[in-house]
């Protein structure tokens, strides 16, 4: 994460906030599944096999597959070309908007949330190095591991500032989740359209930054 510029960090914080927002809306709409936290969905799928039957495990497993597909698609588009990051964010915005539109037309369509999972997966490909994501945009586990290691570095005197970036990233995700839950309470599926607009604006910002 230290290799990312300040402009890149600012954009990643904004994207992480939107991701937390979208994940909160997805969690509420699906009744307890995640569109960006695949460890939770994997556990939920295992529980569902014995709780409500194998068929109930299909949706959380489908979200996992969609997330991986989104990562793969984003990886193909971005590759080593930073200028294509805006395309990935724009595609994610379109997927979120489409999910919202399907929700208006077919309110009980659970599988539309695969679009959200794919969009969130793709966002994690914006900052790649050596075949891995330097910044986990849409999930907190890796960020919290980085935070813990940075706190160890603080205690041992190896670094007094490394903890700041992972803490900010986690806080942005958490704050986005709070905003998403509030927006869903007031707007219902309209909350996803707000997220799509935010991602569209960020796509322009990411594309502009990449060209500089």
mmCIF file of C-alpha atoms in Angstrom, residues 8-26 35-36 96 120 123-124 126 135-140 143 165-183 191-192 194-196 198-199 202:
data_model
loop_
_atom_site.group_PDB
_atom_site.id
_atom_site.type_symbol
_atom_site.label_atom_id
_atom_site.label_comp_id
_atom_site.label_asym_id
_atom_site.label_seq_id
_atom_site.Cartn_x
_atom_site.Cartn_y
_atom_site.Cartn_z
ATOM 1 C CA UNK A 8 -4.220 6.846 -5.761
ATOM 2 C CA UNK A 9 -4.887 6.520 -2.050
ATOM 3 C CA UNK A 10 -7.578 9.211 -2.189
ATOM 4 C CA UNK A 11 -9.298 7.451 -5.079
ATOM 5 C CA UNK A 12 -9.026 4.077 -3.341
ATOM 6 C CA UNK A 13 -10.587 5.538 -0.187
ATOM 7 C CA UNK A 14 -13.503 6.902 -2.208
ATOM 8 C CA UNK A 15 -13.956 3.587 -4.013
ATOM 9 C CA UNK A 16 -13.762 1.691 -0.745
ATOM 10 C CA UNK A 17 -16.460 3.911 0.713
ATOM 11 C CA UNK A 18 -18.740 3.149 -2.246
ATOM 12 C CA UNK A 19 -17.927 -0.560 -1.873
ATOM 13 C CA UNK A 20 -18.961 -0.508 1.780
ATOM 14 C CA UNK A 21 -22.145 1.305 0.775
ATOM 15 C CA UNK A 22 -22.986 -1.272 -1.913
ATOM 16 C CA UNK A 23 -22.148 -4.195 0.361
ATOM 17 C CA UNK A 24 -24.498 -2.868 3.048
ATOM 18 C CA UNK A 25 -27.342 -2.529 0.549
ATOM 19 C CA UNK A 26 -26.661 -6.021 -0.805
ATOM 20 C CA UNK A 35 -21.470 -8.793 -2.448
ATOM 21 C CA UNK A 36 -17.855 -8.023 -1.572
ATOM 22 C CA UNK A 96 -24.612 -1.607 -10.189
ATOM 23 C CA UNK A 120 -17.043 -5.367 -6.524
ATOM 24 C CA UNK A 123 -12.738 -2.958 -8.435
ATOM 25 C CA UNK A 124 -10.031 -4.967 -6.688
ATOM 26 C CA UNK A 126 -7.235 -1.324 -10.027
ATOM 27 C CA UNK A 135 -5.009 -2.446 -2.206
ATOM 28 C CA UNK A 136 -8.048 -4.510 -1.220
ATOM 29 C CA UNK A 137 -10.727 -2.034 -2.271
ATOM 30 C CA UNK A 138 -13.905 -3.917 -1.333
ATOM 31 C CA UNK A 139 -13.065 -6.153 1.621
ATOM 32 C CA UNK A 140 -11.493 -5.463 4.979
ATOM 33 C CA UNK A 143 -6.554 -4.368 5.136
ATOM 34 C CA UNK A 165 -3.290 4.085 5.329
ATOM 35 C CA UNK A 166 -4.849 0.724 6.260
ATOM 36 C CA UNK A 167 -6.777 2.394 9.072
ATOM 37 C CA UNK A 168 -8.131 5.019 6.679
ATOM 38 C CA UNK A 169 -9.087 2.350 4.152
ATOM 39 C CA UNK A 170 -10.947 0.300 6.748
ATOM 40 C CA UNK A 171 -12.659 3.399 8.137
ATOM 41 C CA UNK A 172 -13.788 4.391 4.646
ATOM 42 C CA UNK A 173 -15.315 0.956 4.044
ATOM 43 C CA UNK A 174 -17.070 1.008 7.417
ATOM 44 C CA UNK A 175 -18.373 4.548 6.922
ATOM 45 C CA UNK A 176 -19.666 3.583 3.495
ATOM 46 C CA UNK A 177 -21.565 0.683 5.052
ATOM 47 C CA UNK A 178 -23.238 3.042 7.515
ATOM 48 C CA UNK A 179 -24.207 5.360 4.662
ATOM 49 C CA UNK A 180 -25.488 2.453 2.567
ATOM 50 C CA UNK A 181 -27.711 1.154 5.354
ATOM 51 C CA UNK A 182 -29.145 4.632 5.890
ATOM 52 C CA UNK A 183 -29.691 5.191 2.161
ATOM 53 C CA UNK A 191 -29.861 3.556 -3.070
ATOM 54 C CA UNK A 192 -28.035 1.482 -5.688
ATOM 55 C CA UNK A 194 -26.887 6.620 -6.077
ATOM 56 C CA UNK A 195 -23.930 4.223 -5.813
ATOM 57 C CA UNK A 196 -23.866 3.815 -9.603
ATOM 58 C CA UNK A 198 -20.885 7.826 -7.519
ATOM 59 C CA UNK A 199 -18.946 5.124 -9.365
ATOM 60 C CA UNK A 202 -15.122 8.128 -9.852
#
